[in-house]
Amino acid sequence: MAVLNSVFALLGAVPASITPSVAAPGSMWHVLILKTFAFVADYGWRIVVFTLLLKLVLSPLDFFQRYKMHKNQKITERLKPTMEKIQKQYGHDKQAFAQKQMELNRKEGYSYFSSCLPMIVTLVVFITLWISMQTIAEYMTFKEYTTMYDEYRYVYSQIYDQDEDHSDLTEEQRTQYQDVAKRVGQDVVYQMYYYGLDDGYTQKLKQNDEYKAFLPEDFTVLRKGNKSIKKVQASFLWIKNIWAPDVPWGDQAILSWGKFKDGIDDYYYASTSKIKTGEHTTAVNTKMYNEVMYKLLHDKTQSRTNGYLILPILVVVLSLGSQLLSMMQQKRAGQVNAQGGVATSMKVMMIIMPIMMAFFAIQFASIFAIYMVMNSATTLIFNALFSGIIKLMDSRKHSRNHGIATGSTRSVAVAKQSPIIHYVKGANPNAGAKETVQAPDSAVTQESKKDKKTKKGKADNSGTRVVQRGGRPDPNDLMGVDMSKNNRKR
């Protein structure tokens, strides 16, 4: 029997692998993660590297968004007095107030949509990546099984080839060979999943007193041309199976047949996997799956707990932090009016978004949770960095304005035409200084008592009176708005 198996092995009469026939998904994200970043062998760290590089590529859009929000914030602060006047005048008519507000914002260069464009891009990336990573998880779950199935059949056929004539064996002997072939195959699958295979494991099986009488002389766990096989298990830190969620329930580390069937989705069908229909039917069924995975499913030394909810918790915390930061930025930028129904909507979003992220992290593959954690963490870091850069840009811009800051991010030429100008205290040594002018006595004597209180002067030897006036202009004059007490009462 052993001699016949050796002959068949030499002639290449061993089952061909079906794994190379499995069709990989082919979208842009699939190619990037599965092929372009293949230089990172560990899939968990591959997602980390991929997320960091993707964030770097998208960082100009993130910076553009932060810059626009900061610019809007400056415009909002500068227009606050005028907005208050408009609100008092048109507060009873919401439509008129909104129209006047939009007209003023548009005139002053306020951008409603430019800061939203990066958010749209980010949302598109998030949704497409979620779909792609889920498909990758389905593909890899199926491919891991077919890899172990191929090895199981290869080992099994060396001990007992079902296509061979076994008429020289009694029924009892055939049963013994089949039983040994099954157990050796399951041992090899177990070793392959957790540790990988090499020639050393082949020698270990040959020296096993229970198996060695049934193994052919040239028995090997490695196909021709292979010196070793890497472990199949795709783990990451505390997570045992990154193609399943980071949860402590549901036996997600080693999937039962039902969870495996649900986890491979359309790969359950030959048309999706691109494996020949007969081969696919033979490999993917309840009986064969439980036979190949028997030792993994019934092993008591390895826990089937896949994780401890660490990633979902991190996702919720970072999502909540990002929501709070974004809300504060939008408030400062004047993009939201945190009153009434808007305030309620913002609070609802602060609750819904973390819950939605937690749902993704608990229900879908851990690789997507890894992406969400890394993306949120790098977003917070980049936002802090961008804020520092924008503040530095502001400080340099103000220093070029020689002490006069328009409070606007618009060009100096446009800012000079704006009626609203704020003087920066201490920036210009002449800002706020009293201006000395000469006026005839007759002009001074005709001034009202009120003017005399605010303007004091004395006559010089030429018969003219020197009048000192405050160098800081009246904001009401600059704005063209009469905010005197009498007008406010009206």
XYZ file of C-alpha atoms in Angstrom:
490
model
C 0.000 0.000 0.000
C 2.747 2.388 0.970
C 4.670 1.508 -2.201
C 1.622 2.194 -4.373
C 1.074 5.561 -2.688
C 4.720 6.459 -3.290
C 4.368 5.599 -6.970
C 1.243 7.720 -7.323
C 2.934 10.614 -5.516
C 5.928 10.409 -7.870
C 3.636 10.357 -10.884
C 1.884 13.449 -9.584
C -1.375 11.627 -8.917
C -2.235 13.944 -6.019
C -5.174 16.346 -5.804
C -4.568 19.691 -7.446
C -4.982 22.816 -5.332
C -8.186 24.753 -5.811
C -6.971 27.829 -3.914
C -5.157 29.398 -6.920
C -8.498 29.378 -8.743
C -10.233 31.477 -6.084
C -11.032 34.872 -7.625
C -9.840 37.839 -5.600
C -11.962 41.029 -5.583
C -10.591 43.607 -7.979
C -11.603 47.141 -6.998
C -9.021 49.859 -6.320
C -9.072 49.332 -2.537
C -8.812 45.552 -2.949
C -5.750 45.860 -5.169
C -4.101 48.351 -2.823
C -4.628 46.289 0.334
C -4.118 42.794 -1.088
C -1.308 43.477 -3.593
C 0.259 46.927 -3.405
C 0.777 46.744 0.365
C 1.705 43.059 0.287
C 5.212 44.003 1.434
C 3.677 44.121 4.950
C 2.999 40.433 5.575
C 0.864 40.832 8.713
C -2.593 41.988 7.633
C -3.261 43.906 10.838
C -0.109 45.988 10.483
C -0.802 46.253 6.760
C -4.059 48.075 7.558
C -2.194 50.348 9.993
C 0.404 51.306 7.357
C -2.269 51.649 4.688
C -4.366 53.969 6.881
C -1.392 56.186 7.759
C -0.349 56.586 4.117
C -3.950 57.192 3.033
C -4.253 59.894 5.696
C -1.084 61.546 4.422
C -2.469 61.558 0.878
C -5.745 63.129 2.046
C -4.067 65.557 4.463
C -4.072 68.502 1.973
C -7.875 68.248 1.828
C -8.039 68.090 5.624
C -5.816 71.153 5.898
C -7.929 72.987 3.309
C -11.043 72.239 5.349
C -9.438 73.449 8.590
C -8.167 76.595 6.867
C -11.590 77.408 5.439
C -13.264 76.837 8.791
C -10.718 79.127 10.446
C -11.285 81.776 7.773
C -15.046 81.564 8.290
C -14.491 81.885 12.021
C -12.540 85.118 11.563
C -15.213 86.543 9.272
C -17.933 85.611 11.766
C -16.095 87.340 14.612
C -15.544 90.448 12.503
C -19.175 90.651 11.429
C -20.650 89.934 14.851
C -21.696 93.557 15.635
C -23.334 93.937 12.226
C -25.042 90.555 12.583
C -26.472 91.595 15.930
C -27.910 94.741 14.363
C -29.426 92.739 11.489
C -30.886 90.264 13.962
C -32.528 93.068 15.934
C -33.897 94.597 12.770
C -35.099 91.403 11.045
C -35.367 88.974 13.967
C -39.136 88.750 13.547
C -38.763 87.676 9.908
C -36.574 84.578 9.718
C -36.545 84.464 5.928
C -35.470 88.091 5.584
C -32.869 87.646 8.313
C -31.405 84.572 6.588
C -31.296 86.422 3.273
C -29.551 89.449 4.745
C -27.130 87.193 6.586
C -26.241 85.301 3.403
C -25.811 88.527 1.454
C -23.448 89.946 4.054
C -21.482 86.690 4.356
C -21.154 86.400 0.596
C -19.979 90.005 0.342
C -17.341 89.432 3.010
C -16.052 86.187 1.448
C -17.671 83.663 3.773
C -17.554 80.150 2.224
C -20.463 77.793 2.824
C -19.458 74.837 0.677
C -15.670 74.889 0.245
C -15.121 73.472 3.730
C -17.749 70.768 3.087
C -15.986 69.305 0.034
C -13.259 67.509 2.046
C -15.973 66.079 4.318
C -17.761 64.648 1.268
C -14.518 63.075 0.027
C -13.863 61.608 3.478
C -17.378 60.162 3.612
C -16.995 58.571 0.162
C -13.657 57.039 1.189
C -15.212 55.728 4.423
C -18.182 54.042 2.717
C -16.190 52.510 -0.149
C -13.506 51.258 2.236
C -16.114 49.703 4.499
C -17.604 47.772 1.575
C -14.179 46.789 0.228
C -12.792 45.633 3.567
C -15.864 43.524 4.187
C -15.373 41.882 0.787
C -11.695 41.322 1.603
C -12.694 39.642 4.872
C -15.082 37.325 2.990
C -12.426 36.501 0.392
C -9.693 35.830 2.963
C -11.983 33.708 5.172
C -12.833 31.559 2.166
C -9.230 31.431 0.948
C -7.928 30.367 4.358
C -10.338 27.430 4.345
C -9.506 26.357 0.792
C -5.791 26.512 1.663
C -6.339 24.153 4.586
C -8.690 21.997 2.499
C -6.010 21.610 -0.194
C -3.424 20.576 2.390
C -5.848 18.149 4.034
C -6.580 16.438 0.706
C -2.877 16.337 -0.188
C -1.924 14.614 3.064
C -4.988 12.357 3.027
C -4.336 11.166 -0.540
C -0.764 10.141 0.303
C -2.067 7.769 2.967
C -5.307 6.638 1.342
C -6.080 7.676 -2.223
C -9.788 7.181 -2.750
C -9.325 6.980 -6.508
C -6.954 4.035 -6.140
C -7.912 0.337 -6.189
C -7.676 -0.984 -2.620
C -8.764 -4.551 -3.332
C -5.619 -5.843 -1.617
C -6.920 -4.464 1.679
C -9.590 -5.925 3.884
C -12.537 -3.798 4.910
C -11.008 -3.375 8.355
C -7.667 -2.275 6.881
C -9.356 0.227 4.585
C -11.181 1.675 7.577
C -7.880 1.914 9.482
C -6.147 3.717 6.614
C -9.047 6.095 6.190
C -9.116 6.836 9.899
C -5.364 7.481 10.059
C -5.466 9.606 6.892
C -8.234 11.710 8.414
C -6.459 12.224 11.751
C -3.100 13.011 10.155
C -4.800 15.489 7.831
C -6.518 17.175 10.777
C -3.239 17.330 12.721
C -1.542 18.915 9.724
C -4.358 21.473 9.336
C -4.082 22.362 13.036
C -0.307 22.791 12.782
C -0.647 24.739 9.565
C -3.215 27.149 11.004
C -1.368 28.101 14.184
C 2.317 27.515 13.411
C 2.913 26.779 9.730
C 4.573 23.726 8.189
C 8.122 22.672 7.394
C 10.078 19.495 6.839
C 10.622 19.160 10.585
C 6.925 18.530 11.077
C 7.029 15.852 8.373
C 9.728 14.002 10.338
C 7.719 14.398 13.528
C 4.736 12.647 11.945
C 6.921 9.860 10.578
C 8.280 9.199 14.050
C 4.795 9.029 15.581
C 4.234 5.430 16.709
C 0.530 5.658 15.894
C 1.045 6.884 12.335
C 4.394 5.650 11.026
C 3.089 2.203 9.990
C 0.591 3.872 7.649
C 2.760 6.618 6.160
C 4.598 6.023 2.855
C 8.378 6.364 2.786
C 8.365 9.651 0.929
C 5.455 11.096 2.861
C 5.679 14.874 3.175
C 3.433 17.715 4.213
C 5.019 20.017 1.623
C 4.211 19.991 -2.049
C 7.035 19.896 -4.538
C 8.947 23.187 -4.608
C 7.850 24.310 -1.146
C 10.378 24.479 1.673
C 7.862 25.715 4.211
C 4.311 27.040 4.558
C 3.489 30.081 6.656
C 0.807 29.874 9.282
C -2.717 30.492 8.045
C -4.026 32.307 11.103
C -4.277 36.060 10.581
C -4.009 37.508 14.086
C -3.202 41.005 15.359
C -2.090 41.795 18.889
C -4.897 40.399 21.095
C -7.196 39.585 18.139
C -6.969 35.957 16.996
C -8.851 36.332 13.720
C -8.862 39.775 12.094
C -11.469 38.634 9.562
C -13.974 38.470 12.442
C -15.079 41.155 14.962
C -13.115 41.963 18.121
C -15.754 40.520 20.474
C -15.618 38.006 23.346
C -18.731 36.108 22.259
C -19.827 33.953 19.322
C -16.756 31.706 18.882
C -15.385 34.032 16.214
C -11.740 32.870 16.403
C -12.566 29.535 14.722
C -15.845 29.751 12.833
C -18.483 27.076 12.991
C -19.991 25.981 9.691
C -22.958 28.345 10.052
C -20.792 31.385 10.815
C -18.348 30.379 8.087
C -21.161 30.159 5.526
C -22.445 33.594 6.536
C -18.910 34.987 6.663
C -17.999 34.089 3.063
C -21.225 35.510 1.626
C -21.283 35.051 -2.169
C -18.115 32.926 -2.134
C -20.426 30.153 -1.047
C -21.332 29.937 -4.741
C -18.986 28.636 -7.439
C -19.837 31.524 -9.774
C -18.259 34.030 -7.355
C -15.269 31.962 -6.290
C -14.536 30.938 -9.923
C -13.807 27.375 -8.789
C -15.209 24.645 -10.988
C -18.694 23.738 -9.851
C -17.870 20.085 -9.034
C -14.727 20.970 -7.071
C -16.538 23.768 -5.238
C -19.402 21.451 -4.252
C -16.945 18.839 -2.967
C -14.980 21.331 -0.879
C -17.674 23.650 0.446
C -20.282 21.669 2.332
C -21.098 20.952 5.957
C -19.563 17.464 6.087
C -16.252 18.393 4.470
C -15.867 21.621 6.418
C -16.396 19.884 9.767
C -14.011 17.110 8.727
C -11.186 19.451 7.705
C -11.668 21.800 10.685
C -12.442 19.088 13.248
C -9.359 19.491 15.456
C -9.522 23.278 15.335
C -13.215 23.256 16.249
C -12.800 20.774 19.113
C -9.476 21.904 20.536
C -9.719 22.781 24.235
C -6.253 24.255 24.566
C -7.013 27.235 22.320
C -9.793 29.647 23.276
C -12.264 30.541 20.560
C -12.753 34.005 22.067
C -11.629 36.359 19.356
C -11.227 39.627 21.287
C -12.220 41.746 24.253
C -14.139 44.707 22.720
C -11.023 46.867 22.862
C -11.333 48.117 19.291
C -15.075 48.930 19.548
C -14.454 50.890 22.766
C -11.599 52.828 21.161
C -13.778 53.515 18.123
C -16.557 54.980 20.318
C -14.177 57.121 22.410
C -12.320 58.515 19.399
C -15.542 59.071 17.462
C -17.032 61.009 20.374
C -13.847 63.069 20.672
C -13.887 63.847 16.955
C -17.549 64.868 17.151
C -16.902 67.248 20.052
C -13.887 68.782 18.314
C -15.750 69.187 15.028
C -18.737 70.782 16.757
C -16.521 73.306 18.574
C -14.734 74.166 15.326
C -18.017 74.671 13.484
C -19.395 76.855 16.266
C -16.314 79.057 16.214
C -16.503 79.198 12.425
C -20.155 80.226 12.593
C -21.200 77.262 10.455
C -23.831 76.216 12.970
C -26.209 78.136 15.156
C -26.454 76.096 18.334
C -29.980 77.153 19.200
C -33.361 75.492 19.033
C -33.742 72.613 16.596
C -30.164 72.890 15.330
C -28.796 72.358 18.819
C -31.025 69.307 19.218
C -29.813 67.886 15.897
C -26.196 68.337 16.945
C -26.809 66.517 20.211
C -28.574 63.691 18.387
C -25.647 63.352 15.964
C -23.220 63.197 18.876
C -25.130 60.154 20.110
C -25.882 58.500 16.755
C -22.377 58.687 15.264
C -20.549 56.822 18.089
C -23.348 54.222 18.180
C -23.087 53.738 14.421
C -19.294 53.363 14.656
C -19.698 50.844 17.474
C -22.133 48.860 15.322
C -19.586 48.716 12.492
C -16.841 47.633 14.894
C -18.927 44.886 16.518
C -20.627 43.471 13.443
C -17.884 43.547 10.834
C -14.298 42.397 10.413
C -11.643 43.690 12.815
C -9.634 45.136 9.934
C -12.282 47.812 9.489
C -12.259 48.579 13.222
C -8.458 48.909 13.015
C -8.907 51.356 10.146
C -11.490 53.414 12.078
C -9.273 53.618 15.182
C -6.177 54.614 13.207
C -8.111 57.096 11.071
C -9.725 58.811 14.082
C -6.443 58.942 16.028
C -4.483 60.414 13.120
C -7.296 62.897 12.433
C -7.031 64.264 15.980
C -3.237 64.517 15.684
C -3.392 66.175 12.275
C -6.047 68.651 13.462
C -3.783 69.732 16.319
C -0.879 70.111 13.880
C -2.977 72.044 11.362
C -4.263 74.372 14.090
C -0.680 75.223 15.012
C 0.224 75.903 11.374
C -2.823 78.146 10.865
C -2.057 80.129 14.037
C 1.504 80.628 12.811
C 0.174 81.845 9.459
C -2.146 84.279 11.278
C 0.628 85.700 13.429
C 2.843 86.321 10.402
C -0.022 87.915 8.496
C -0.858 90.272 11.377
C 2.763 91.315 11.693
C 2.748 92.327 8.009
C -0.329 94.526 8.599
C 1.750 96.914 10.821
C -0.561 96.683 13.783
C -3.882 96.976 11.966
C -5.835 93.765 11.703
C -8.946 93.698 9.614
C -10.202 90.598 11.375
C -10.758 89.148 7.940
C -8.831 86.565 5.990
C -9.496 88.452 2.771
C -6.763 90.326 0.870
C -5.438 93.605 2.190
C -6.850 95.487 -0.803
C -10.346 94.241 -0.075
C -9.909 94.687 3.668
C -9.077 98.391 3.255
C -12.467 98.918 1.644
C -14.268 97.240 4.534
C -15.917 99.671 6.962
C -15.173 97.478 9.955
C -11.591 97.824 11.226
C -10.235 96.793 14.622
C -7.047 98.321 15.947
C -4.706 95.919 17.697
C -3.561 97.364 20.976
C 0.198 97.666 21.238
C 0.877 96.413 17.724
C 1.159 99.932 16.234
C 2.871 102.435 18.516
C 0.821 105.279 16.963
C -2.526 103.456 17.252
C -4.822 105.380 19.599
C -2.478 108.378 19.897
C -4.028 111.806 20.038
C -3.896 113.817 16.843
C -2.946 117.484 17.086
C -4.556 119.907 14.656
C -4.793 123.686 14.512
C -8.140 125.408 14.226
C -9.237 129.085 14.423
C -10.716 130.305 17.711
C -13.971 131.144 15.972
C -14.433 127.529 14.920
C -13.732 126.278 18.404
C -16.095 128.708 20.136
C -18.952 127.554 17.961
C -18.630 123.958 19.169
C -21.310 122.598 21.443
C -20.807 121.950 25.130
C -20.736 118.253 24.459
C -17.881 118.681 21.950
C -15.994 120.842 24.445
C -16.090 118.044 26.968
C -14.450 115.652 24.576
C -12.150 118.097 22.799
C -9.905 120.365 24.833
C -7.496 122.905 23.449
C -5.668 126.127 24.083
C -4.792 129.093 21.897
C -1.255 129.476 20.685
C 0.548 132.749 19.957
C -0.801 132.881 16.398
C -4.382 133.232 17.548
C -5.349 129.697 16.742
C -6.370 127.068 19.226
C -4.584 123.702 19.311
C -7.192 120.946 19.452
C -6.290 117.390 20.439
C -8.599 114.654 19.206
C -8.516 110.965 19.987
C -6.727 109.018 17.277
C -9.073 106.001 17.583
C -12.124 106.511 15.293
C -15.669 106.026 16.480
C -16.772 102.447 15.501
C -20.256 103.816 14.779
C -18.789 106.122 12.143
C -16.814 103.293 10.558
C -19.760 100.930 10.468
C -22.238 103.527 9.339
C -24.456 102.408 12.217
C -25.928 104.735 14.810
C -25.773 102.758 18.053
C -26.416 105.737 20.362
C -28.700 105.297 23.345
C -31.579 107.169 21.717
C -31.398 105.001 18.608
C -31.196 101.787 20.651
C -34.367 102.770 22.522
C -36.187 103.083 19.248
